[in-house]
C-alpha cells in the first residue's frame, strides 16, 4: 500500500509519496535515524505534487482552516487531482498521512480518502519539513523563511484580534487585584490600629471602620493637642457629633503613651497610604462594574458583578465559562472539597463561588442545595447569552433574576413559578420589538404603501360585487357569480312566503280531523 504525505508549508501544499515503507517495517526508531540523512531519506520520500498559495491572505485562510481541522475547497481540489481515484466498493490501495488527526477525519468523511496520523507518519513529516527546501526546485535561499515569518505574524495577529470593549482578561485582572487590595488594606489597617493604639488606645473602641480610623488618626495627630476647636472637623469625618465628642473626652483621660514628632509623622504617612489604597479600591470596583456591564451584562444582572467576575476568572475566560455545564459551574471554587469527598466517599459539596450570592443565603438550610443547583443553571444560561450574543443587553439577566426570586418564593411560600420557555419567549419578543422600533421609524413611509394597496383592492372588490348584483337584477339572477345567485334565492323565498296566505282556523280543524 502506497503512503502519501500531506505537508502544509508556509508557501503552499505539498504531497509526497513514501516508497519502501514495508521494507523499513514502519519502525519509528529507524525512520528517526534516517530522517537526518538526505540521501537515505530522499530514496524513500519523493515529491509528488506541489501547489502554491495565491496570496498572503489565501495562506492565512488556509492556515486558519487547518488549525481548526477543516478542509478547504482548494485542498480538496488538490487532493482529488493528485491522488488516485477511489473506486466504489473496492478498498483503496493507498493512504494519506496527515499531521492533524481532526483534519484527517474531515478529509476521510468528505472525500472517502483513508487517512492516518501516528508516530511513524509524524516522523516522516518531520523529515519533509527538515528537507523541504531541497525538494522544491527554483526556490531561492531565504524565501521559505520569509514566508514562514510573514505567515506566523499574520496568523498570530488574527488570533489576537478581539473586540476592545469585550476583553474578559481585564475583568480577570481587576478581580484578582480587588481581592489582593482587600487583603492588603485589611492587614495595613490592623497595623495602623496597633501602631496608633500605643498613643491613643481608646480610639479603637470608638471608631470601628478601618478607613475612618485611618482618617481620624491622621486628623487627630497628637492627642494632647485635641480640643473643642477640632470638633467640627471630627464631625465631618465621622458624620456623628456624639462620636466626635466622645473622642475628645477620651483624649483628655487617655492612658496611652506620648510619641515623638517623628513617630507621629510616620504614623500619619502610613495612615495616608492606607486611605489612598482604600480610595483606589473604590475606583477599581467602579471600573469592574463598568467592564462587567460591557462583557457579561446578563451574568452581572443575575448574580452581581463581583461574583460574576470571580466565576469568569476561575474558569479562565467567558468562553470557558459558557462551555461549562451547570453542574460544573455549581461547584467552581470547591475543587478541593470535591476531590476530598470523592477520595473519602463522603458527601460532595453543594456550591462553590456562587455561595457568595445573596440567593443562597436567603434560602433555608434544607433548600440551599436546590437553590444552588437552580442558580447555577441560570448562570450557565446567562454566560452563554453573554458569550454568543452580538448585541449586549440586560433583559435576559433581569428576567432570569426574577425567575430565581420566584423559585425562592416557591420554596418558602409554595407559589408556583412561571415556566422558563414562557419567560424566554417574552424576553425575545421585547428585545425584537426594541430592535424593530428604529427600523420602523427609518422606513415609516414604506409601511404606508402596502396599506394603500390593500385599500385599493377592497374598493375593487366592492365595485365588482355591485356590478354583479346589477347584472343579476337585469338577467333574472342568471349570473355565474355565486353571490348573486344566493341573494336571488333568498329574495325568491321571501316572496313565496308573502304570496301564500296564512291558514284559517277552519282549515286547521279539518286537517286535525
Short mmCIF file of C-alpha atoms in Angstrom, two decimals:
data_model
loop_
_atom_site.label_atom_id
_atom_site.label_comp_id
_atom_site.label_asym_id
_atom_site.label_seq_id
_atom_site.Cartn_x
_atom_site.Cartn_y
_atom_site.Cartn_z
CA UNK A 1 0.00 0.00 0.00
CA UNK A 2 1.38 3.38 -1.05
CA UNK A 3 1.63 6.08 1.60
CA UNK A 4 1.20 9.73 0.65
CA UNK A 5 2.19 12.56 3.00
CA UNK A 6 0.39 15.92 3.10
CA UNK A 7 2.62 18.77 4.22
CA UNK A 8 1.21 22.27 4.74
CA UNK A 9 4.08 24.71 4.30
CA UNK A 10 4.05 28.48 4.51
CA UNK A 11 4.17 28.74 0.70
CA UNK A 12 1.74 26.01 -0.37
CA UNK A 13 0.51 22.44 -0.11
CA UNK A 14 2.97 19.63 -0.83
CA UNK A 15 2.13 15.98 -1.48
CA UNK A 16 4.91 13.42 -1.03
CA UNK A 17 4.93 9.70 -1.80
CA UNK A 18 6.76 7.32 0.54
CA UNK A 19 8.08 4.15 -1.14
CA UNK A 20 9.71 1.16 0.50
CA UNK A 21 7.80 1.54 3.74
CA UNK A 22 7.25 -2.21 4.02
CA UNK A 23 10.99 -2.81 3.86
CA UNK A 24 11.55 -0.46 6.77
CA UNK A 25 8.72 -2.19 8.61
CA UNK A 26 7.39 1.12 9.93
CA UNK A 27 10.00 1.19 12.68
CA UNK A 28 9.89 4.60 14.28
CA UNK A 29 13.49 4.44 15.53
CA UNK A 30 14.78 3.51 12.08
CA UNK A 31 12.88 6.38 10.49
CA UNK A 32 14.12 8.80 13.15
CA UNK A 33 17.74 8.00 12.36
CA UNK A 34 17.27 8.03 8.57
CA UNK A 35 15.41 11.36 8.58
CA UNK A 36 18.58 13.37 9.19
CA UNK A 37 20.41 11.93 6.19
CA UNK A 38 19.01 13.43 2.98
CA UNK A 39 20.50 10.69 0.75
CA UNK A 40 18.68 7.93 2.65
CA UNK A 41 15.51 9.95 3.19
CA UNK A 42 15.37 11.08 -0.46
CA UNK A 43 15.28 7.47 -1.67
CA UNK A 44 12.16 6.77 0.39
CA UNK A 45 10.22 10.02 0.19
CA UNK A 46 9.74 11.88 -3.11
CA UNK A 47 7.72 14.93 -4.14
CA UNK A 48 4.51 14.00 -5.95
CA UNK A 49 2.83 17.41 -6.36
CA UNK A 50 3.01 20.97 -5.07
CA UNK A 51 0.57 23.86 -5.33
CA UNK A 52 1.46 27.35 -4.04
CA UNK A 53 -0.93 29.74 -2.33
CA UNK A 54 -2.40 32.56 -4.38
CA UNK A 55 -1.55 35.32 -1.90
CA UNK A 56 -0.65 36.02 1.71
CA UNK A 57 -4.34 36.33 2.56
CA UNK A 58 -5.03 32.94 0.99
CA UNK A 59 -2.17 31.45 3.02
CA UNK A 60 -3.68 32.89 6.21
CA UNK A 61 -7.13 31.47 5.39
CA UNK A 62 -5.67 28.03 4.66
CA UNK A 63 -3.67 28.10 7.90
CA UNK A 64 -6.73 29.07 9.94
CA UNK A 65 -8.79 26.29 8.38
CA UNK A 66 -6.09 23.67 9.07
CA UNK A 67 -5.72 24.80 12.68
CA UNK A 68 -9.48 24.26 13.13
CA UNK A 69 -9.36 20.83 11.44
CA UNK A 70 -11.32 21.91 8.36
CA UNK A 71 -10.58 21.07 4.71
CA UNK A 72 -10.85 23.96 2.30
CA UNK A 73 -12.05 23.76 -1.30
CA UNK A 74 -8.52 24.39 -2.59
CA UNK A 75 -7.12 21.49 -0.56
CA UNK A 76 -9.92 19.20 -1.71
CA UNK A 77 -9.32 20.00 -5.37
CA UNK A 78 -5.58 19.48 -4.89
CA UNK A 79 -6.06 16.05 -3.30
CA UNK A 80 -8.67 14.87 -5.81
CA UNK A 81 -6.47 15.86 -8.76
CA UNK A 82 -3.20 14.39 -7.48
CA UNK A 83 -4.25 11.26 -5.58
CA UNK A 84 -5.53 8.12 -7.28
CA UNK A 85 -9.30 7.88 -7.52
CA UNK A 86 -11.10 5.68 -5.03
CA UNK A 87 -13.47 3.23 -6.73
CA UNK A 88 -16.77 2.48 -5.06
CA UNK A 89 -17.00 -0.94 -3.42
CA UNK A 90 -13.25 -1.51 -3.51
CA UNK A 91 -10.59 -0.90 -0.91
CA UNK A 92 -8.18 1.90 -1.81
CA UNK A 93 -4.57 0.89 -2.44
CA UNK A 94 -3.12 3.97 -0.80
CA UNK A 95 -3.46 6.06 2.36
CA UNK A 96 -2.83 9.69 3.20
CA UNK A 97 -0.68 10.65 6.17
CA UNK A 98 -1.54 13.94 7.88
CA UNK A 99 -0.17 15.70 10.96
CA UNK A 100 -3.55 16.78 12.37
CA UNK A 101 -5.97 13.93 13.28
CA UNK A 102 -9.00 16.27 13.08
CA UNK A 103 -8.05 17.29 9.55
CA UNK A 104 -7.60 13.64 8.58
CA UNK A 105 -11.02 12.66 9.88
CA UNK A 106 -12.65 15.55 7.98
CA UNK A 107 -10.86 14.59 4.75
CA UNK A 108 -11.92 10.95 5.07
CA UNK A 109 -15.55 11.93 5.77
CA UNK A 110 -15.85 14.22 2.76
CA UNK A 111 -13.66 12.57 0.11
CA UNK A 112 -13.58 8.93 1.38
CA UNK A 113 -9.77 9.05 1.25
CA UNK A 114 -8.26 6.86 4.01
CA UNK A 115 -6.10 8.97 6.34
CA UNK A 116 -3.76 8.07 9.16
CA UNK A 117 -1.86 10.02 11.79
CA UNK A 118 0.60 8.23 14.06
CA UNK A 119 4.18 8.50 15.29
CA UNK A 120 5.53 6.96 12.10
CA UNK A 121 3.73 9.49 9.89
CA UNK A 122 4.80 12.37 12.14
CA UNK A 123 8.45 11.34 11.85
CA UNK A 124 8.17 11.25 8.05
CA UNK A 125 6.52 14.70 8.02
CA UNK A 126 9.32 15.95 10.28
CA UNK A 127 11.83 14.80 7.68
CA UNK A 128 9.82 16.52 4.94
CA UNK A 129 9.86 19.73 6.96
CA UNK A 130 13.60 19.43 7.50
CA UNK A 131 14.47 18.94 3.81
CA UNK A 132 11.54 20.78 2.23
CA UNK A 133 13.70 23.42 0.53
CA UNK A 134 15.65 20.63 -1.24
CA UNK A 135 12.53 19.06 -2.74
CA UNK A 136 11.20 22.28 -4.31
CA UNK A 137 13.06 23.44 -7.42
CA UNK A 138 13.83 27.10 -8.18
CA UNK A 139 13.45 28.03 -4.51
CA UNK A 140 15.87 30.77 -3.53
CA UNK A 141 17.57 30.63 -0.13
CA UNK A 142 15.66 32.71 2.39
CA UNK A 143 12.31 32.67 0.57
CA UNK A 144 10.86 29.94 2.73
CA UNK A 145 11.99 31.68 5.95
CA UNK A 146 10.38 34.94 4.83
CA UNK A 147 7.12 33.17 4.02
CA UNK A 148 7.14 31.44 7.41
CA UNK A 149 7.83 34.70 9.23
CA UNK A 150 5.09 36.62 7.40
CA UNK A 151 2.51 33.87 7.85
CA UNK A 152 3.43 33.48 11.52
CA UNK A 153 2.94 37.20 12.17
CA UNK A 154 -0.38 37.37 10.32
CA UNK A 155 -1.68 34.18 11.96
CA UNK A 156 -0.78 35.42 15.44
CA UNK A 157 -2.28 38.84 14.72
CA UNK A 158 -5.53 37.24 13.52
CA UNK A 159 -5.75 35.07 16.63
CA UNK A 160 -5.13 38.03 18.93
CA UNK A 161 -7.78 40.20 17.26
CA UNK A 162 -10.63 40.98 19.64
CA UNK A 163 -13.31 43.48 20.48
CA UNK A 164 -11.74 46.06 22.78
CA UNK A 165 -14.96 46.56 24.72
CA UNK A 166 -15.37 42.84 25.41
CA UNK A 167 -11.99 41.78 26.81
CA UNK A 168 -12.61 39.37 29.65
CA UNK A 169 -8.90 39.39 30.54
CA UNK A 170 -9.33 42.87 32.01
CA UNK A 171 -12.07 41.57 34.30
CA UNK A 172 -9.87 38.69 35.44
CA UNK A 173 -7.00 41.04 36.31
CA UNK A 174 -9.33 43.52 38.02
CA UNK A 175 -10.96 40.92 40.30
CA UNK A 176 -7.54 39.48 41.23
CA UNK A 177 -6.31 42.96 42.11
CA UNK A 178 -9.51 43.70 44.04
CA UNK A 179 -9.08 40.60 46.20
CA UNK A 180 -5.42 41.45 46.79
CA UNK A 181 -6.30 45.02 47.76
CA UNK A 182 -8.89 43.78 50.24
CA UNK A 183 -6.28 41.64 51.98
CA UNK A 184 -3.64 44.38 51.92
CA UNK A 185 -5.98 47.12 53.17
CA UNK A 186 -7.16 44.86 55.97
CA UNK A 187 -3.64 43.98 57.12
CA UNK A 188 -2.39 47.59 56.78
CA UNK A 189 -5.40 48.90 58.71
CA UNK A 190 -4.68 46.49 61.53
CA UNK A 191 -1.07 47.74 61.54
CA UNK A 192 -2.28 51.36 61.78
CA UNK A 193 -4.59 50.44 64.67
CA UNK A 194 -1.83 48.64 66.53
CA UNK A 195 0.69 51.41 65.91
CA UNK A 196 -1.54 54.34 66.88
CA UNK A 197 -3.04 52.45 69.86
CA UNK A 198 0.23 52.93 71.73
CA UNK A 199 -0.58 56.64 71.69
CA UNK A 200 -4.42 56.65 71.80
CA UNK A 201 -5.79 53.16 72.75
CA UNK A 202 -9.35 54.36 73.45
CA UNK A 203 -9.91 55.32 69.79
CA UNK A 204 -10.17 51.64 68.72
CA UNK A 205 -13.40 51.08 70.63
CA UNK A 206 -15.00 54.30 69.42
CA UNK A 207 -14.22 54.00 65.65
CA UNK A 208 -14.73 50.54 64.18
CA UNK A 209 -14.32 51.25 60.45
CA UNK A 210 -10.73 50.87 59.16
CA UNK A 211 -10.92 53.72 56.65
CA UNK A 212 -12.44 56.14 59.18
CA UNK A 213 -9.88 55.08 61.81
CA UNK A 214 -7.00 55.96 59.49
CA UNK A 215 -8.67 59.28 58.66
CA UNK A 216 -9.23 60.14 62.33
CA UNK A 217 -5.68 59.10 63.29
CA UNK A 218 -4.27 61.42 60.66
CA UNK A 219 -6.54 64.29 61.72
CA UNK A 220 -6.04 63.96 65.48
CA UNK A 221 -2.25 63.53 65.29
CA UNK A 222 -1.18 64.32 68.91
CA UNK A 223 -3.98 63.60 71.41
CA UNK A 224 -2.62 66.22 73.81
CA UNK A 225 -3.45 68.97 71.29
CA UNK A 226 -7.01 67.70 70.68
CA UNK A 227 -9.54 70.28 71.87
CA UNK A 228 -13.04 71.56 71.20
CA UNK A 229 -11.75 73.50 68.18
CA UNK A 230 -11.43 70.24 66.20
CA UNK A 231 -14.99 69.14 66.97
CA UNK A 232 -16.37 70.32 63.61
CA UNK A 233 -13.58 68.54 61.69
CA UNK A 234 -14.18 65.27 63.54
CA UNK A 235 -17.91 65.61 62.95
CA UNK A 236 -17.33 65.99 59.20
CA UNK A 237 -15.13 62.87 59.14
CA UNK A 238 -17.34 60.64 61.28
CA UNK A 239 -20.73 62.09 60.38
CA UNK A 240 -21.82 61.89 64.03
CA UNK A 241 -21.32 64.66 66.58
CA UNK A 242 -21.74 62.35 69.57
CA UNK A 243 -18.82 60.17 68.48
CA UNK A 244 -16.71 63.27 67.93
CA UNK A 245 -17.41 64.50 71.45
CA UNK A 246 -16.66 61.04 72.81
CA UNK A 247 -13.26 61.06 71.11
CA UNK A 248 -12.41 64.46 72.58
CA UNK A 249 -13.43 63.33 76.07
CA UNK A 250 -11.45 60.09 75.73
CA UNK A 251 -8.36 62.01 74.65
CA UNK A 252 -8.40 64.04 77.84
CA UNK A 253 -8.24 60.93 80.04
CA UNK A 254 -6.26 58.66 77.70
CA UNK A 255 -3.90 56.02 79.13
CA UNK A 256 -1.64 55.93 76.04
CA UNK A 257 2.00 56.94 75.99
CA UNK A 258 3.37 60.00 74.28
CA UNK A 259 5.06 59.69 70.89
CA UNK A 260 7.83 61.78 69.44
CA UNK A 261 7.06 64.07 66.48
CA UNK A 262 9.00 61.77 64.11
CA UNK A 263 6.95 58.76 65.17
CA UNK A 264 3.71 60.70 64.67
CA UNK A 265 4.84 61.76 61.20
CA UNK A 266 5.44 58.13 60.23
CA UNK A 267 2.06 57.10 61.61
CA UNK A 268 0.36 59.88 59.63
CA UNK A 269 2.15 58.92 56.41
CA UNK A 270 1.22 55.28 56.79
CA UNK A 271 -2.42 56.22 57.52
CA UNK A 272 -2.42 58.34 54.35
CA UNK A 273 -1.19 55.35 52.34
CA UNK A 274 -3.98 53.19 53.73
CA UNK A 275 -6.52 55.89 52.83
CA UNK A 276 -5.13 56.09 49.29
CA UNK A 277 -5.38 52.33 48.90
CA UNK A 278 -8.99 52.37 50.12
CA UNK A 279 -9.91 55.14 47.67
CA UNK A 280 -8.19 53.30 44.82
CA UNK A 281 -10.13 50.19 45.77
CA UNK A 282 -13.40 52.09 45.33
CA UNK A 283 -12.32 53.32 41.89
CA UNK A 284 -11.28 49.81 40.90
CA UNK A 285 -14.66 48.46 41.95
CA UNK A 286 -16.41 51.08 39.77
CA UNK A 287 -14.14 50.08 36.87
CA UNK A 288 -15.03 46.41 37.40
CA UNK A 289 -18.75 47.21 37.38
CA UNK A 290 -18.44 49.14 34.10
CA UNK A 291 -16.40 46.37 32.45
CA UNK A 292 -18.84 43.68 33.56
CA UNK A 293 -21.72 45.67 32.08
CA UNK A 294 -19.90 45.55 28.71
CA UNK A 295 -18.59 41.97 28.82
CA UNK A 296 -21.22 39.98 30.74
CA UNK A 297 -24.27 42.20 31.37
CA UNK A 298 -26.72 39.33 31.86
CA UNK A 299 -24.46 37.47 34.29
CA UNK A 300 -23.86 40.68 36.25
CA UNK A 301 -27.58 41.44 36.38
CA UNK A 302 -28.31 37.92 37.60
CA UNK A 303 -25.67 37.23 40.25
CA UNK A 304 -23.78 40.52 40.72
CA UNK A 305 -20.59 41.97 39.28
CA UNK A 306 -18.12 40.61 41.84
CA UNK A 307 -19.41 37.02 41.90
CA UNK A 308 -19.74 37.00 38.11
CA UNK A 309 -16.17 38.27 37.71
CA UNK A 310 -14.91 35.58 40.11
CA UNK A 311 -16.65 32.90 38.06
CA UNK A 312 -15.07 34.22 34.85
CA UNK A 313 -11.59 34.42 36.41
CA UNK A 314 -11.85 30.91 37.88
CA UNK A 315 -12.99 29.44 34.55
CA UNK A 316 -10.23 31.28 32.68
CA UNK A 317 -12.43 33.25 30.28
CA UNK A 318 -16.05 33.94 29.46
CA UNK A 319 -15.89 31.37 26.64
CA UNK A 320 -14.66 28.67 29.01
CA UNK A 321 -17.41 29.57 31.47
CA UNK A 322 -20.01 29.32 28.69
CA UNK A 323 -18.70 25.85 27.81
CA UNK A 324 -19.10 24.63 31.40
CA UNK A 325 -22.28 22.71 32.23
CA UNK A 326 -24.34 23.95 35.14
CA UNK A 327 -23.16 21.09 37.37
CA UNK A 328 -19.54 22.19 36.90
CA UNK A 329 -20.40 25.85 37.37
CA UNK A 330 -22.20 24.98 40.61
CA UNK A 331 -19.00 23.71 42.32
CA UNK A 332 -16.48 26.10 40.73
CA UNK A 333 -14.14 27.08 43.54
CA UNK A 334 -14.77 23.96 45.64
CA UNK A 335 -12.49 21.55 43.78
CA UNK A 336 -10.52 20.55 46.87
CA UNK A 337 -13.68 19.65 48.78
CA UNK A 338 -14.99 17.72 45.76
CA UNK A 339 -11.88 15.55 45.33
CA UNK A 340 -11.62 15.03 49.08
CA UNK A 341 -15.23 13.82 49.12
CA UNK A 342 -14.59 11.50 46.17
CA UNK A 343 -11.49 10.12 47.86
CA UNK A 344 -13.12 9.53 51.24
CA UNK A 345 -16.54 8.54 49.76
CA UNK A 346 -18.19 11.42 51.62
CA UNK A 347 -20.78 13.99 50.63
CA UNK A 348 -19.82 16.15 47.67
CA UNK A 349 -20.04 19.97 48.04
CA UNK A 350 -23.28 21.67 47.04
CA UNK A 351 -21.84 25.04 45.99
CA UNK A 352 -18.61 26.86 45.32
CA UNK A 353 -18.18 30.51 44.38
CA UNK A 354 -21.93 31.01 43.90
CA UNK A 355 -22.31 30.64 47.69
CA UNK A 356 -21.36 34.35 47.91
CA UNK A 357 -24.58 35.22 46.09
CA UNK A 358 -27.39 36.61 48.22
CA UNK A 359 -29.84 33.99 46.90
CA UNK A 360 -28.04 31.12 48.64
CA UNK A 361 -28.01 33.00 51.94
CA UNK A 362 -31.71 33.79 51.74
CA UNK A 363 -32.67 30.15 51.17
CA UNK A 364 -33.38 27.89 54.13
CA UNK A 365 -30.88 25.24 55.23
CA UNK A 366 -32.69 22.35 53.56
CA UNK A 367 -33.17 24.27 50.29
CA UNK A 368 -29.64 25.64 49.88
CA UNK A 369 -28.57 22.76 47.63
CA UNK A 370 -31.67 23.09 45.44
CA UNK A 371 -31.20 26.83 45.23
CA UNK A 372 -27.54 26.43 44.28
CA UNK A 373 -28.42 23.98 41.51
CA UNK A 374 -31.15 26.25 40.14
CA UNK A 375 -28.92 29.34 40.33
CA UNK A 376 -26.08 27.52 38.56
CA UNK A 377 -28.49 26.60 35.78
CA UNK A 378 -29.49 30.23 35.29
CA UNK A 379 -25.85 31.41 35.46
CA UNK A 380 -24.94 28.93 32.74
CA UNK A 381 -27.71 30.30 30.51
CA UNK A 382 -26.65 33.91 31.20
CA UNK A 383 -22.96 33.23 30.46
CA UNK A 384 -23.81 31.61 27.12
CA UNK A 385 -26.05 34.51 26.18
CA UNK A 386 -23.27 36.99 27.01
CA UNK A 387 -20.70 34.98 25.10
CA UNK A 388 -22.62 34.44 21.87
CA UNK A 389 -24.98 37.44 21.62
CA UNK A 390 -23.78 40.11 19.22
CA UNK A 391 -25.63 42.94 20.97
CA UNK A 392 -25.26 43.43 24.71
CA UNK A 393 -28.48 43.61 26.70
CA UNK A 394 -29.51 43.05 30.32
CA UNK A 395 -33.07 41.96 29.53
CA UNK A 396 -32.30 38.25 29.81
CA UNK A 397 -30.37 38.66 33.06
CA UNK A 398 -33.17 40.65 34.68
CA UNK A 399 -35.77 38.03 33.74
CA UNK A 400 -33.51 35.22 34.97
CA UNK A 401 -33.14 37.06 38.28
CA UNK A 402 -36.94 37.31 38.50
CA UNK A 403 -37.13 33.54 37.96
CA UNK A 404 -34.68 32.94 40.82
CA UNK A 405 -36.77 35.20 43.05
CA UNK A 406 -39.89 33.23 42.08
CA UNK A 407 -38.10 30.00 42.92
CA UNK A 408 -37.27 31.37 46.38
CA UNK A 409 -40.94 32.23 46.88
CA UNK A 410 -41.86 28.74 45.73
CA UNK A 411 -39.59 27.15 48.34
CA UNK A 412 -40.80 29.43 51.14
CA UNK A 413 -44.47 30.13 50.30
CA UNK A 414 -45.38 27.50 47.72
CA UNK A 415 -46.20 29.97 44.93
CA UNK A 416 -45.82 28.23 41.56
CA UNK A 417 -43.19 29.95 39.34
CA UNK A 418 -43.52 30.65 35.64
CA UNK A 419 -42.15 28.26 33.04
CA UNK A 420 -38.76 29.06 31.56
CA UNK A 421 -39.96 28.80 27.95
CA UNK A 422 -42.69 31.40 28.54
CA UNK A 423 -40.26 33.82 30.19
CA UNK A 424 -37.70 33.45 27.40
CA UNK A 425 -40.34 33.98 24.71
CA UNK A 426 -41.47 37.20 26.37
CA UNK A 427 -37.89 38.46 26.62
CA UNK A 428 -37.18 37.65 22.97
CA UNK A 429 -40.34 39.48 21.91
CA UNK A 430 -39.39 42.58 23.91
CA UNK A 431 -35.83 42.57 22.55
CA UNK A 432 -37.01 42.15 18.96
CA UNK A 433 -39.60 44.90 19.37
CA UNK A 434 -36.89 47.27 20.64
CA UNK A 435 -34.71 46.41 17.66
CA UNK A 436 -37.58 46.92 15.21
CA UNK A 437 -38.53 50.38 16.54
CA UNK A 438 -35.63 52.31 14.91
CA UNK A 439 -36.13 50.34 11.69
CA UNK A 440 -39.82 51.25 11.69
CA UNK A 441 -39.03 54.92 12.21
CA UNK A 442 -36.48 54.91 9.41
CA UNK A 443 -38.76 53.09 7.00
CA UNK A 444 -42.05 54.70 8.06
CA UNK A 445 -43.08 55.59 4.53
CA UNK A 446 -42.60 52.07 3.28
CA UNK A 447 -45.25 50.77 5.70
CA UNK A 448 -47.88 53.18 4.36
CA UNK A 449 -47.69 51.92 0.77
CA UNK A 450 -48.96 48.37 1.35
CA UNK A 451 -51.89 49.78 3.35
CA UNK A 452 -52.93 51.97 0.41
CA UNK A 453 -52.68 48.95 -1.91
CA UNK A 454 -54.94 46.92 0.37
CA UNK A 455 -57.50 49.74 0.36
CA UNK A 456 -57.43 49.80 -3.43
CA UNK A 457 -58.03 46.03 -3.57
CA UNK A 458 -61.01 46.32 -1.21
CA UNK A 459 -62.55 49.08 -3.35
CA UNK A 460 -62.16 46.96 -6.50
CA UNK A 461 -63.87 44.03 -4.80
CA UNK A 462 -66.81 46.27 -3.77
CA UNK A 463 -67.19 47.57 -7.32
CA UNK A 464 -67.22 44.03 -8.72
CA UNK A 465 -69.90 42.96 -6.21
CA UNK A 466 -72.07 45.95 -7.13
CA UNK A 467 -71.74 45.20 -10.85
CA UNK A 468 -72.61 41.52 -10.31
CA UNK A 469 -75.71 42.48 -8.33
CA UNK A 470 -76.91 44.82 -11.13
CA UNK A 471 -76.40 42.11 -13.70
CA UNK A 472 -78.38 39.70 -11.56
CA UNK A 473 -81.32 42.14 -11.41
CA UNK A 474 -81.27 42.62 -15.18
CA UNK A 475 -80.92 38.93 -16.21
CA UNK A 476 -83.23 37.47 -13.60
CA UNK A 477 -80.48 36.17 -11.45
CA UNK A 478 -78.80 34.05 -14.18
CA UNK A 479 -75.31 35.22 -13.45
CA UNK A 480 -72.32 32.99 -12.97
CA UNK A 481 -71.29 34.74 -9.78
CA UNK A 482 -72.24 32.73 -6.68
CA UNK A 483 -73.06 35.75 -4.55
CA UNK A 484 -75.76 36.97 -6.93
CA UNK A 485 -77.40 33.52 -7.02
CA UNK A 486 -77.52 33.32 -3.22
CA UNK A 487 -79.11 36.75 -2.98
CA UNK A 488 -81.68 35.81 -5.66
CA UNK A 489 -82.57 32.63 -3.80
CA UNK A 490 -83.11 34.49 -0.56
CA UNK A 491 -85.35 37.04 -2.33
CA UNK A 492 -87.46 34.32 -4.01
CA UNK A 493 -88.01 32.57 -0.67
CA UNK A 494 -89.19 35.81 0.90
CA UNK A 495 -91.63 36.45 -1.97
CA UNK A 496 -93.09 32.92 -1.76
CA UNK A 497 -93.70 33.34 1.93
CA UNK A 498 -95.53 36.63 1.30
CA UNK A 499 -97.75 35.24 -1.56
CA UNK A 500 -99.03 32.17 0.33
CA UNK A 501 -101.95 33.15 2.67
CA UNK A 502 -101.99 32.12 6.27
CA UNK A 503 -104.26 29.04 7.06
CA UNK A 504 -107.61 29.80 8.73
CA UNK A 505 -108.92 28.15 11.90
CA UNK A 506 -111.50 26.04 9.99
CA UNK A 507 -108.89 24.55 7.75
CA UNK A 508 -106.76 23.78 10.78
CA UNK A 509 -109.68 21.83 12.38
CA UNK A 510 -110.30 19.86 9.16
CA UNK A 511 -106.68 18.94 8.95
CA UNK A 512 -106.81 17.72 12.57
CA UNK A 513 -109.94 15.53 11.88
#
